[in-house]
Amino acid sequence: MSHPAASLDHIRRSVPQIREELGVAPVPVRAIRDPAIYALEKERLFKKVWLKVATAWELPNPGDYKVKEMPVADTSVLIVRGKDGRIRAFHNVCTHRGNKVVPNSDFESFGRARANVLSCRFHGWVFSTEGPLKSVPLQDHFGQIDTACLGLRPIACDEWQGFVFINFDPEPAQSLADYLGDFGALFGGYPYHESTTAFRYSTVLECNWKVALYAFSEGYHVPTIHAGSLPGFRGIEHSDFKLMGPHASSTIYGAGMDAAPSTQKFAGILHGSECHKPRPDLLPPAINPERRADFQFELPNIFPNLLIHLASGCGYPGMSYFTHQFWPLDHGRTLWEGINYFRPAENAAERAAQIHVNALHRNAWLEDTATMEDTFTGIMSGAIDDMQLMDQEFLIRHAALTLDRHLEEVD
Amino acid sequence: MTDIALPAGFQDLEPLAARWARPTENERNAIRLSAAPGDFVDFDALMAPRLEALLAHLATLPARPEDPADYNALLLAAAFAEAAPHHELYGDSAQVPFSFDARRFTPDHGTEAT
């Protein structure tokens, strides 16, 4: 941990400071409602800023690749670990005539390149996993061809703590480290890479991407929306507000809930395990700096579309952290991805307990996602022009202001 | 599924395993979503008193047991892990009340088949 808590004092905000800095006025819903805003978001936001697209542990070996469809950038992206061990990103486009090098039918898929090359199925052009064009069938039948210039088209790619980010701007205005800024310092140092057991869910929501993002960006809804899956959740406190340039974060504390009998038994397995028990000592020092026993998780919005909830086993039993991402497919359609991360189970009882905890959280997500299409329908109806936001919804206010700033910038 | 063996000491739970134990989350979801309220009541009544013993047995096994009976024991525990909240929290409803349509969620757990 290279960043002592004290060095991040400048990101902390009290409620009065949040109100002073971000304002208290209702926030217009136009950015959600207006399809023209989405067109601007594609060009001025999603094609300009760093976006998390993978984790290094998804691609552990040279030749491992992931293909991710990204309609928000009008492209398909190939993320691949080269023979040299480095992860790179390319447009998944053959430089011959534009076919996908790796065909796929889902929003994302995985594979492994044999002999560290990828071959386009259309005419057999072969590319190194590091990008260069290696061979062209019947090359001497081309009257003119410069294979040295026909490698896979690269996309800026970098890693933070094993999370792989890309930037579609050919010359990004900032490095990834600069873009993440104090967020990188706040969240850095946790052993994310050790939690390789992932339970991933996705769905296509008929709503604007910000409706889904905002729904997961506050704790105000917990006592109502989650009355079924989190009964008797006591003493919820959403505090420790932090502002970090385009990113923001805060902490969810809670005194616990009325755990059902089965949950008590499954949780007992994980809490009794050295590997899965609550590990507040592993939290970066500026997160829950007082090491309060009722810490549940840190909730940041990494602008524009990533949430990493860091729990270190202190919230949902055994859960290391969980992430959300919100990928626009169109103005009114969003691919939501939620992933629960655990350390690998060391025995079958731990595996069953993880399945239970994952199911509880998946069910809570079913409660969350139930609101989103209704919210979007309501906003599109024109019945309201503004959102009324309380203090615990400051991540929404901050994200909306940050978005406005990006859209106002003139190229 | 009519023939699903469990380890010694748990063979009385084999009818439950035949009804509920499946290797993938999608298969378990399908069974759960088609279950009647009484199915959740029965599952809980028979399984809850044995859960601690079953977990104690599973704790002696690798995360992916090789022995078929032990593997079936894990699948039974997994089925109960996912079904128990429907009895304990959701009033024996197959759906999570006031929720998104669970069939629209797509699970993808990496190397673990779903």
Short mmCIF file of C-alpha atoms in Angstrom, two decimals:
data_model
loop_
_atom_site.label_atom_id
_atom_site.label_comp_id
_atom_site.label_asym_id
_atom_site.label_seq_id
_atom_site.Cartn_x
_atom_site.Cartn_y
_atom_site.Cartn_z
CA MET A 1 0.00 0.00 0.00
CA SER A 2 1.94 2.99 -1.21
CA HIS A 3 -0.73 5.58 -0.48
CA PRO A 4 -1.32 6.30 3.20
CA ALA A 5 -4.82 7.39 4.11
CA ALA A 6 -3.69 10.86 5.05
CA SER A 7 -2.55 11.63 1.51
CA LEU A 8 -6.13 11.34 0.31
CA ASP A 9 -7.69 13.75 2.79
CA HIS A 10 -8.29 16.20 -0.05
CA ILE A 11 -10.88 13.89 -1.69
CA ARG A 12 -13.10 13.67 1.40
CA ARG A 13 -16.28 15.71 1.63
CA SER A 14 -18.85 16.33 4.36
CA VAL A 15 -22.53 16.59 3.47
CA PRO A 16 -22.44 20.41 3.59
CA GLN A 17 -19.38 20.36 1.32
CA ILE A 18 -21.12 18.02 -1.15
CA ARG A 19 -24.14 20.31 -1.20
CA GLU A 20 -21.93 23.36 -1.67
CA GLU A 21 -19.76 21.81 -4.38
CA LEU A 22 -22.35 19.89 -6.40
CA GLY A 23 -25.44 21.92 -5.61
CA VAL A 24 -28.82 20.85 -4.34
CA ALA A 25 -31.09 21.76 -7.25
CA PRO A 26 -33.11 19.13 -9.10
CA VAL A 27 -31.14 17.53 -11.96
CA PRO A 28 -32.67 17.59 -15.46
CA VAL A 29 -33.56 14.24 -17.04
CA ARG A 30 -32.97 15.55 -20.57
CA ALA A 31 -29.65 13.69 -20.82
CA ILE A 32 -31.60 10.46 -20.29
CA ARG A 33 -34.58 11.34 -22.47
CA ASP A 34 -33.01 12.93 -25.55
CA PRO A 35 -31.66 10.56 -28.25
CA ALA A 36 -29.48 13.41 -29.54
CA ILE A 37 -27.59 13.35 -26.24
CA TYR A 38 -26.80 9.70 -26.78
CA ALA A 39 -25.25 10.51 -30.16
CA LEU A 40 -23.04 13.07 -28.40
CA GLU A 41 -22.16 10.58 -25.66
CA LYS A 42 -20.88 8.12 -28.25
CA GLU A 43 -18.57 10.63 -29.87
CA ARG A 44 -17.47 12.81 -26.97
CA LEU A 45 -17.51 10.36 -24.11
CA PHE A 46 -17.32 6.67 -24.97
CA LYS A 47 -14.84 7.23 -27.80
CA LYS A 48 -12.68 9.50 -25.64
CA VAL A 49 -12.33 8.07 -22.12
CA TRP A 50 -10.87 4.89 -20.65
CA LEU A 51 -13.31 1.97 -20.42
CA LYS A 52 -12.82 -1.26 -18.51
CA VAL A 53 -13.32 -4.22 -20.85
CA ALA A 54 -11.66 -7.23 -19.19
CA THR A 55 -9.56 -8.51 -16.33
CA ALA A 56 -6.06 -9.89 -16.66
CA TRP A 57 -7.11 -13.12 -14.95
CA GLU A 58 -9.69 -13.74 -17.65
CA LEU A 59 -6.74 -14.05 -20.04
CA PRO A 60 -4.11 -15.90 -17.99
CA ASN A 61 -2.06 -17.43 -20.83
CA PRO A 62 -0.41 -16.16 -24.03
CA GLY A 63 -2.92 -16.51 -26.85
CA ASP A 64 -5.98 -16.15 -24.58
CA TYR A 65 -8.41 -13.66 -26.06
CA LYS A 66 -11.74 -12.04 -25.40
CA VAL A 67 -14.02 -10.55 -28.02
CA LYS A 68 -16.34 -7.81 -26.86
CA GLU A 69 -19.05 -6.29 -29.01
CA MET A 70 -19.20 -2.54 -28.37
CA PRO A 71 -22.06 -0.87 -30.25
CA VAL A 72 -21.38 2.31 -28.27
CA ALA A 73 -18.18 2.63 -30.29
CA ASP A 74 -19.57 0.99 -33.44
CA THR A 75 -17.01 -1.79 -33.29
CA SER A 76 -16.05 -5.25 -32.10
CA VAL A 77 -12.98 -5.36 -29.87
CA LEU A 78 -10.40 -8.12 -29.59
CA ILE A 79 -8.46 -8.18 -26.32
CA VAL A 80 -5.60 -10.67 -26.42
CA ARG A 81 -2.56 -11.66 -24.39
CA GLY A 82 0.43 -11.82 -26.69
CA LYS A 83 3.33 -14.24 -26.67
CA ASP A 84 5.27 -11.58 -24.76
CA GLY A 85 2.68 -11.74 -21.96
CA ARG A 86 1.30 -8.26 -22.63
CA ILE A 87 -2.44 -7.71 -23.09
CA ARG A 88 -3.36 -5.60 -26.14
CA ALA A 89 -6.61 -4.51 -27.74
CA PHE A 90 -7.44 -4.34 -31.42
CA HIS A 91 -10.42 -3.68 -33.59
CA ASN A 92 -11.70 -7.15 -34.41
CA VAL A 93 -11.49 -6.27 -38.07
CA CYS A 94 -9.51 -7.99 -40.79
CA THR A 95 -7.43 -5.46 -42.72
CA HIS A 96 -8.18 -7.31 -45.96
CA ARG A 97 -11.83 -6.27 -46.44
CA GLY A 98 -13.21 -5.67 -42.97
CA ASN A 99 -14.53 -9.05 -41.87
CA LYS A 100 -14.40 -9.92 -38.17
CA VAL A 101 -11.17 -11.80 -37.51
CA VAL A 102 -12.87 -13.71 -34.69
CA PRO A 103 -16.57 -14.22 -35.43
CA ASN A 104 -18.91 -14.26 -32.46
CA SER A 105 -22.61 -14.17 -31.76
CA ASP A 106 -22.70 -12.97 -28.15
CA PHE A 107 -21.83 -9.66 -26.56
CA GLU A 108 -18.62 -11.25 -25.36
CA SER A 109 -16.83 -14.52 -25.93
CA PHE A 110 -13.50 -16.11 -25.10
CA GLY A 111 -10.99 -18.31 -26.87
CA ARG A 112 -7.33 -19.19 -27.26
CA ALA A 113 -5.23 -18.52 -30.34
CA ARG A 114 -3.27 -21.55 -31.46
CA ALA A 115 0.43 -20.88 -31.99
CA ASN A 116 -0.23 -17.26 -31.03
CA VAL A 117 -1.85 -16.38 -34.32
CA LEU A 118 -5.40 -15.51 -35.32
CA SER A 119 -6.67 -16.38 -38.75
CA CYS A 120 -9.57 -14.65 -40.47
CA ARG A 121 -12.02 -17.31 -41.63
CA PHE A 122 -12.97 -15.35 -44.75
CA HIS A 123 -9.74 -15.64 -46.76
CA GLY A 124 -7.23 -16.92 -44.23
CA TRP A 125 -5.23 -13.80 -43.46
CA VAL A 126 -3.13 -14.59 -40.39
CA PHE A 127 -2.31 -12.09 -37.64
CA SER A 128 0.05 -12.37 -34.71
CA THR A 129 -1.60 -12.01 -31.30
CA GLU A 130 0.67 -8.99 -30.98
CA GLY A 131 -0.92 -7.38 -34.04
CA PRO A 132 1.29 -7.69 -37.17
CA LEU A 133 -0.01 -9.39 -40.29
CA LYS A 134 1.93 -12.63 -40.58
CA SER A 135 0.75 -14.15 -43.84
CA VAL A 136 -1.61 -13.60 -46.75
CA PRO A 137 -2.73 -16.50 -48.93
CA LEU A 138 -1.77 -15.94 -52.57
CA GLN A 139 0.12 -12.80 -51.61
CA ASP A 140 1.87 -12.62 -55.00
CA HIS A 141 -1.54 -12.29 -56.66
CA PHE A 142 -1.99 -8.80 -55.16
CA GLY A 143 -0.68 -6.17 -57.57
CA GLN A 144 0.05 -3.95 -54.60
CA ILE A 145 0.13 -4.84 -50.92
CA ASP A 146 2.23 -3.58 -48.03
CA THR A 147 1.80 -6.21 -45.33
CA ALA A 148 3.90 -4.18 -42.89
CA CYS A 149 1.08 -1.63 -42.72
CA LEU A 150 -1.74 -4.13 -42.50
CA GLY A 151 -1.56 -5.38 -38.93
CA LEU A 152 -4.61 -5.42 -36.70
CA ARG A 153 -5.74 -1.88 -35.93
CA PRO A 154 -4.69 -1.20 -32.32
CA ILE A 155 -6.77 0.40 -29.61
CA ALA A 156 -5.04 2.08 -26.65
CA CYS A 157 -4.95 -0.48 -23.85
CA ASP A 158 -3.57 -0.42 -20.33
CA GLU A 159 -4.07 -2.17 -16.99
CA TRP A 160 -4.82 -0.97 -13.49
CA GLN A 161 -4.64 -3.59 -10.73
CA GLY A 162 -5.37 -6.29 -13.32
CA PHE A 163 -8.42 -4.49 -14.75
CA VAL A 164 -7.93 -3.98 -18.48
CA PHE A 165 -9.03 -0.64 -19.90
CA ILE A 166 -9.15 0.60 -23.48
CA ASN A 167 -9.48 4.05 -25.03
CA PHE A 168 -10.80 4.45 -28.56
CA ASP A 169 -9.12 7.82 -29.00
CA PRO A 170 -6.05 7.19 -31.21
CA GLU A 171 -4.19 9.66 -29.02
CA PRO A 172 -5.81 9.59 -25.57
CA ALA A 173 -5.73 12.93 -23.82
CA GLN A 174 -4.65 11.22 -20.59
CA SER A 175 -2.86 8.04 -19.62
CA LEU A 176 -5.00 5.50 -17.74
CA ALA A 177 -3.14 6.30 -14.53
CA ASP A 178 -3.83 10.01 -14.95
CA TYR A 179 -7.46 9.35 -15.86
CA LEU A 180 -8.05 7.24 -12.74
CA GLY A 181 -6.10 9.73 -10.64
CA ASP A 182 -7.01 9.60 -6.95
CA PHE A 183 -9.41 6.72 -7.55
CA GLY A 184 -6.39 4.60 -8.44
CA ALA A 185 -4.76 5.61 -5.18
CA LEU A 186 -7.93 5.08 -3.11
CA PHE A 187 -8.65 1.59 -4.47
CA GLY A 188 -5.10 0.45 -5.26
CA GLY A 189 -3.36 -2.32 -3.38
CA TYR A 190 -6.25 -4.71 -2.80
CA PRO A 191 -5.46 -8.23 -4.11
CA TYR A 192 -8.22 -8.21 -6.73
CA HIS A 193 -6.38 -10.84 -8.75
CA GLU A 194 -6.82 -13.44 -6.01
CA SER A 195 -10.62 -13.44 -6.40
CA THR A 196 -10.85 -15.40 -9.60
CA THR A 197 -14.14 -17.18 -8.91
CA ALA A 198 -16.63 -15.03 -10.80
CA PHE A 199 -20.40 -15.33 -11.03
CA ARG A 200 -21.43 -13.12 -13.94
CA TYR A 201 -24.94 -12.09 -14.95
CA SER A 202 -26.06 -9.94 -17.83
CA THR A 203 -29.28 -8.78 -19.38
CA VAL A 204 -30.47 -6.32 -21.97
CA LEU A 205 -32.53 -3.60 -20.32
CA GLU A 206 -34.94 -1.49 -22.31
CA CYS A 207 -33.71 1.74 -20.81
CA ASN A 208 -31.06 4.38 -21.23
CA TRP A 209 -27.72 3.32 -19.74
CA LYS A 210 -27.75 6.09 -17.14
CA VAL A 211 -31.03 4.89 -15.65
CA ALA A 212 -29.32 1.57 -14.84
CA LEU A 213 -26.12 3.25 -13.66
CA TYR A 214 -27.96 5.63 -11.37
CA ALA A 215 -30.13 2.87 -9.88
CA PHE A 216 -27.01 1.07 -8.66
CA SER A 217 -25.30 4.27 -7.50
CA GLU A 218 -27.00 4.87 -4.17
CA GLY A 219 -28.01 3.14 -0.95
CA TYR A 220 -31.22 5.14 -0.41
CA HIS A 221 -33.27 2.37 -2.06
CA VAL A 222 -32.05 -0.51 0.10
CA PRO A 223 -34.76 -0.54 2.81
CA THR A 224 -37.57 -0.43 0.23
CA ILE A 225 -36.45 -2.26 -2.92
CA HIS A 226 -34.61 -4.92 -0.95
CA ALA A 227 -37.17 -5.48 1.80
CA GLY A 228 -37.57 -9.01 0.39
CA SER A 229 -33.98 -10.12 0.00
CA LEU A 230 -32.41 -8.02 2.77
CA PRO A 231 -35.06 -8.13 5.51
CA GLY A 232 -34.48 -6.07 8.59
CA PHE A 233 -31.35 -4.41 7.24
CA ARG A 234 -30.41 -2.25 10.20
CA GLY A 235 -28.55 0.98 10.62
CA ILE A 236 -27.76 1.55 6.98
CA GLU A 237 -25.50 4.54 6.59
CA HIS A 238 -24.26 5.84 3.26
CA SER A 239 -21.42 8.24 4.05
CA ASP A 240 -17.68 9.01 3.67
CA PHE A 241 -18.26 10.94 0.47
CA LYS A 242 -15.26 11.38 -1.81
CA LEU A 243 -14.74 13.32 -5.05
CA MET A 244 -11.88 12.42 -7.40
CA GLY A 245 -12.16 14.38 -10.65
CA PRO A 246 -14.60 12.50 -12.88
CA HIS A 247 -14.91 9.72 -10.31
CA ALA A 248 -16.59 9.64 -6.91
CA SER A 249 -17.00 7.19 -4.07
CA SER A 250 -18.64 6.63 -0.72
CA THR A 251 -19.09 3.95 1.89
CA ILE A 252 -22.04 1.79 2.88
CA TYR A 253 -22.13 0.87 6.56
CA GLY A 254 -24.82 -1.30 8.10
CA ALA A 255 -25.44 -3.06 11.37
CA GLY A 256 -26.56 -6.25 9.67
CA MET A 257 -29.84 -7.92 8.82
CA ASP A 258 -32.08 -10.73 9.95
CA ALA A 259 -30.14 -13.57 8.38
CA ALA A 260 -32.32 -16.56 7.52
CA PRO A 261 -31.45 -19.92 9.12
CA SER A 262 -29.89 -21.32 5.95
CA THR A 263 -27.88 -18.13 5.42
CA GLN A 264 -26.51 -18.40 8.94
CA LYS A 265 -25.23 -21.92 8.18
CA PHE A 266 -23.78 -21.10 4.77
CA ALA A 267 -22.27 -17.86 6.04
CA GLY A 268 -20.75 -19.77 8.94
CA ILE A 269 -18.77 -21.85 6.49
CA LEU A 270 -17.26 -18.77 4.86
CA HIS A 271 -16.78 -16.75 8.02
CA GLY A 272 -14.97 -19.71 9.57
CA SER A 273 -12.52 -19.93 6.68
CA GLU A 274 -9.16 -18.16 6.77
CA CYS A 275 -9.53 -17.64 3.03
CA HIS A 276 -13.05 -16.18 2.99
CA LYS A 277 -13.59 -14.53 6.38
CA PRO A 278 -14.01 -10.76 6.59
CA ARG A 279 -10.63 -9.14 5.91
CA PRO A 280 -10.90 -5.44 6.77
CA ASP A 281 -7.13 -5.46 7.13
CA LEU A 282 -6.81 -5.95 3.36
CA LEU A 283 -8.80 -2.83 2.54
CA PRO A 284 -6.72 0.04 1.17
CA PRO A 285 -6.00 2.35 4.11
CA ALA A 286 -8.20 5.25 3.01
CA ILE A 287 -11.29 3.00 2.71
CA ASN A 288 -13.03 2.65 6.08
CA PRO A 289 -9.97 4.27 7.67
CA GLU A 290 -11.41 3.88 11.16
CA ARG A 291 -11.91 0.16 10.46
CA ARG A 292 -15.52 0.30 11.64
CA ALA A 293 -16.97 -3.15 12.30
CA ASP A 294 -20.19 -2.31 10.45
CA PHE A 295 -18.41 -1.61 7.13
CA GLN A 296 -20.27 -3.26 4.25
CA PHE A 297 -18.55 -2.02 1.10
CA GLU A 298 -17.07 0.98 -0.68
CA LEU A 299 -19.21 2.14 -3.58
CA PRO A 300 -17.43 4.16 -6.28
CA ASN A 301 -18.55 5.32 -9.69
CA ILE A 302 -15.58 5.09 -12.04
CA PHE A 303 -16.76 7.41 -14.77
CA PRO A 304 -18.49 6.72 -17.02
CA ASN A 305 -19.88 3.21 -16.61
CA LEU A 306 -18.09 1.09 -14.00
CA LEU A 307 -18.87 0.41 -10.34
CA ILE A 308 -16.49 -1.67 -8.21
CA HIS A 309 -17.99 -2.45 -4.81
CA LEU A 310 -15.10 -3.42 -2.57
CA ALA A 311 -16.16 -5.46 0.47
CA SER A 312 -13.23 -7.74 1.38
CA GLY A 313 -15.69 -10.23 2.86
CA CYS A 314 -17.17 -7.63 5.22
CA GLY A 315 -20.56 -7.33 3.50
CA TYR A 316 -22.05 -10.35 1.78
CA PRO A 317 -20.30 -13.33 3.40
CA GLY A 318 -17.15 -14.32 1.62
CA MET A 319 -17.62 -11.86 -1.20
CA SER A 320 -14.43 -10.07 -2.10
CA TYR A 321 -15.98 -7.45 -4.39
CA PHE A 322 -18.55 -7.07 -7.11
CA THR A 323 -18.75 -4.94 -10.23
CA HIS A 324 -21.42 -3.44 -12.46
CA GLN A 325 -21.04 -2.14 -15.98
CA PHE A 326 -23.57 -0.46 -18.20
CA TRP A 327 -22.99 -0.65 -21.94
CA PRO A 328 -25.27 1.40 -24.16
CA LEU A 329 -26.59 -0.59 -27.11
CA ASP A 330 -28.72 2.32 -28.27
CA HIS A 331 -30.34 5.35 -26.70
CA GLY A 332 -32.97 3.19 -25.00
CA ARG A 333 -31.22 -0.19 -24.67
CA THR A 334 -28.46 -1.17 -22.26
CA LEU A 335 -26.40 -4.26 -21.66
CA TRP A 336 -25.96 -4.58 -17.89
CA GLU A 337 -23.22 -6.83 -16.52
CA GLY A 338 -22.96 -7.70 -12.83
CA ILE A 339 -20.14 -9.89 -11.52
CA ASN A 340 -19.63 -11.29 -8.00
CA TYR A 341 -16.01 -12.13 -7.19
CA PHE A 342 -14.87 -14.62 -4.55
CA ARG A 343 -11.57 -16.27 -3.76
CA PRO A 344 -11.64 -19.86 -5.08
CA ALA A 345 -13.43 -22.32 -2.84
CA GLU A 346 -11.04 -24.71 -1.10
CA ASN A 347 -13.66 -27.39 -0.46
CA ALA A 348 -17.17 -28.35 -1.55
CA ALA A 349 -18.86 -26.76 1.48
CA GLU A 350 -17.28 -23.40 0.61
CA ARG A 351 -18.45 -23.88 -2.97
CA ALA A 352 -22.05 -24.47 -1.84
CA ALA A 353 -21.86 -21.47 0.49
CA GLN A 354 -20.62 -19.25 -2.35
CA ILE A 355 -23.53 -20.44 -4.49
CA HIS A 356 -25.91 -19.40 -1.68
CA VAL A 357 -24.36 -15.96 -1.22
CA ASN A 358 -24.27 -15.45 -4.97
CA ALA A 359 -27.96 -16.40 -5.21
CA LEU A 360 -28.90 -13.90 -2.50
CA HIS A 361 -27.08 -11.15 -4.34
CA ARG A 362 -28.43 -12.19 -7.73
CA ASN A 363 -31.93 -11.99 -6.23
CA ALA A 364 -31.19 -8.50 -4.91
CA TRP A 365 -30.10 -7.55 -8.45
CA LEU A 366 -33.43 -8.90 -9.73
CA GLU A 367 -35.08 -6.46 -7.32
CA ASP A 368 -32.83 -3.62 -8.53
CA THR A 369 -33.36 -4.23 -12.23
CA ALA A 370 -37.14 -4.37 -11.75
CA THR A 371 -37.23 -0.57 -11.51
CA MET A 372 -35.18 0.39 -14.51
CA GLU A 373 -37.49 -0.08 -17.47
CA ASP A 374 -40.35 1.51 -15.52
CA THR A 375 -38.15 4.48 -14.63
CA PHE A 376 -37.16 4.96 -18.26
CA THR A 377 -40.78 4.72 -19.41
CA GLY A 378 -41.68 7.34 -16.83
CA ILE A 379 -38.92 9.68 -17.92
CA MET A 380 -39.75 9.23 -21.61
CA SER A 381 -43.39 10.05 -20.89
CA GLY A 382 -42.43 13.66 -20.31
CA ALA A 383 -44.25 13.73 -16.98
CA ILE A 384 -41.14 14.92 -15.13
CA ASP A 385 -38.31 17.14 -16.24
CA ASP A 386 -36.02 16.71 -13.24
CA MET A 387 -34.75 14.18 -10.72
CA GLN A 388 -35.00 15.15 -7.03
CA LEU A 389 -31.77 13.95 -5.42
CA MET A 390 -30.97 13.56 -1.72
CA ASP A 391 -27.52 13.48 -0.14
CA GLN A 392 -27.03 9.72 -0.52
CA GLU A 393 -27.68 10.11 -4.24
CA PHE A 394 -24.67 12.39 -4.71
CA LEU A 395 -22.93 9.89 -7.01
CA ILE A 396 -25.79 10.47 -9.47
CA ARG A 397 -25.53 14.24 -9.20
CA HIS A 398 -21.76 14.05 -9.65
CA ALA A 399 -21.98 11.72 -12.66
CA ALA A 400 -24.62 13.93 -14.30
CA LEU A 401 -22.45 17.02 -13.85
CA THR A 402 -19.39 15.20 -15.14
CA LEU A 403 -21.33 14.03 -18.18
CA ASP A 404 -22.50 17.56 -18.88
CA ARG A 405 -18.90 18.78 -18.81
CA HIS A 406 -17.82 16.12 -21.30
CA LEU A 407 -20.66 16.89 -23.67
CA GLU A 408 -20.00 20.63 -23.51
CA GLU A 409 -16.37 20.26 -24.51
CA VAL A 410 -15.72 21.43 -28.04
CA ASP A 411 -13.28 19.39 -30.06
CA MET B 1 -33.93 -37.75 -12.81
CA THR B 2 -34.86 -40.86 -10.80
CA ASP B 3 -31.54 -42.41 -9.81
CA ILE B 4 -29.14 -40.18 -7.93
CA ALA B 5 -26.95 -41.73 -5.27
CA LEU B 6 -25.75 -39.85 -2.21
CA PRO B 7 -22.94 -40.73 0.24
CA ALA B 8 -23.50 -43.05 3.18
CA GLY B 9 -25.45 -41.32 5.90
CA PHE B 10 -27.38 -39.15 3.46
CA GLN B 11 -29.20 -41.77 1.39
CA ASP B 12 -32.53 -40.79 2.91
CA LEU B 13 -32.15 -37.51 0.98
CA GLU B 14 -31.87 -39.25 -2.41
CA PRO B 15 -35.50 -38.51 -3.38
CA LEU B 16 -34.77 -34.82 -2.74
CA ALA B 17 -31.63 -35.03 -4.85
CA ALA B 18 -33.60 -36.66 -7.66
CA ARG B 19 -36.10 -33.81 -7.53
CA TRP B 20 -33.75 -30.84 -7.14
CA ALA B 21 -30.05 -31.62 -7.73
CA ARG B 22 -28.77 -30.53 -11.15
CA PRO B 23 -25.27 -29.68 -12.36
CA THR B 24 -25.93 -26.21 -13.78
CA GLU B 25 -27.50 -22.99 -12.53
CA ASN B 26 -29.83 -22.82 -15.53
CA GLU B 27 -31.16 -26.31 -14.81
CA ARG B 28 -31.64 -25.53 -11.13
CA ASN B 29 -33.37 -22.26 -12.05
CA ALA B 30 -35.78 -24.09 -14.36
CA ILE B 31 -36.75 -26.54 -11.61
CA ARG B 32 -37.11 -23.79 -9.05
CA LEU B 33 -39.19 -21.56 -11.32
CA SER B 34 -41.62 -24.41 -11.95
CA ALA B 35 -41.91 -25.42 -8.28
CA ALA B 36 -45.14 -25.02 -6.33
CA PRO B 37 -45.22 -23.39 -2.88
CA GLY B 38 -45.54 -26.79 -1.25
CA ASP B 39 -42.36 -27.96 -2.94
CA PHE B 40 -40.36 -25.27 -1.16
CA VAL B 41 -42.01 -26.14 2.16
CA ASP B 42 -41.17 -29.82 1.72
CA PHE B 43 -37.61 -29.15 0.59
CA ASP B 44 -36.94 -26.95 3.60
CA ALA B 45 -38.60 -29.33 6.06
CA LEU B 46 -36.45 -32.26 4.98
CA MET B 47 -33.23 -30.45 4.17
CA ALA B 48 -32.83 -27.74 6.80
CA PRO B 49 -32.32 -30.21 9.69
CA ARG B 50 -29.61 -31.99 7.67
CA LEU B 51 -27.83 -28.98 6.21
CA GLU B 52 -25.19 -28.69 8.90
CA ALA B 53 -24.24 -32.38 8.60
CA LEU B 54 -24.19 -32.17 4.81
CA LEU B 55 -21.94 -29.10 4.88
CA ALA B 56 -19.65 -30.83 7.37
CA HIS B 57 -19.29 -33.73 4.92
CA LEU B 58 -18.73 -31.38 1.98
CA ALA B 59 -16.04 -29.57 3.94
CA THR B 60 -13.94 -32.74 3.74
CA LEU B 61 -14.13 -32.83 -0.06
CA PRO B 62 -12.46 -30.85 -2.83
CA ALA B 63 -14.48 -28.02 -4.39
CA ARG B 64 -15.34 -30.33 -7.30
CA PRO B 65 -15.70 -33.83 -5.79
CA GLU B 66 -14.71 -36.66 -8.10
CA ASP B 67 -16.78 -39.38 -6.45
CA PRO B 68 -20.25 -39.31 -8.10
CA ALA B 69 -22.15 -39.61 -4.81
CA ASP B 70 -20.10 -36.81 -3.26
CA TYR B 71 -20.63 -34.67 -6.36
CA ASN B 72 -24.37 -35.29 -6.09
CA ALA B 73 -24.20 -34.17 -2.45
CA LEU B 74 -22.67 -30.87 -3.61
CA LEU B 75 -25.41 -30.48 -6.22
CA LEU B 76 -28.08 -31.06 -3.58
CA ALA B 77 -26.48 -28.44 -1.33
CA ALA B 78 -26.29 -26.05 -4.30
CA ALA B 79 -29.97 -26.61 -5.08
CA PHE B 80 -30.89 -25.88 -1.47
CA ALA B 81 -28.57 -22.89 -1.43
CA GLU B 82 -30.64 -21.36 -4.21
CA ALA B 83 -34.09 -22.61 -3.14
CA ALA B 84 -33.96 -21.88 0.61
CA PRO B 85 -34.51 -18.10 0.26
CA HIS B 86 -37.77 -18.81 -1.53
CA HIS B 87 -39.10 -20.47 1.63
CA GLU B 88 -37.34 -18.32 4.18
CA LEU B 89 -37.70 -14.90 2.53
CA TYR B 90 -40.18 -15.01 -0.34
CA GLY B 91 -43.24 -16.75 1.10
CA ASP B 92 -42.67 -19.97 -0.88
CA SER B 93 -42.98 -18.09 -4.16
CA ALA B 94 -40.96 -19.43 -7.09
CA GLN B 95 -40.26 -15.83 -8.11
CA VAL B 96 -38.45 -13.18 -6.15
CA PRO B 97 -41.37 -10.86 -5.32
CA PHE B 98 -41.46 -7.45 -7.04
CA SER B 99 -38.52 -8.41 -9.24
CA PHE B 100 -37.26 -8.39 -12.80
CA ASP B 101 -38.05 -11.52 -14.82
CA ALA B 102 -35.34 -13.97 -13.71
CA ARG B 103 -35.47 -15.69 -17.10
CA ARG B 104 -34.00 -12.54 -18.65
CA PHE B 105 -30.80 -12.84 -16.57
CA THR B 106 -28.06 -14.75 -18.39
CA PRO B 107 -25.56 -16.43 -16.07
CA ASP B 108 -22.00 -16.90 -17.29
CA HIS B 109 -19.58 -18.24 -14.73
CA GLY B 110 -16.46 -18.69 -16.81
CA THR B 111 -15.26 -22.28 -16.85
CA GLU B 112 -18.23 -23.41 -14.72
CA ALA B 113 -21.00 -24.62 -17.04
CA THR B 114 -24.28 -22.76 -16.62
#
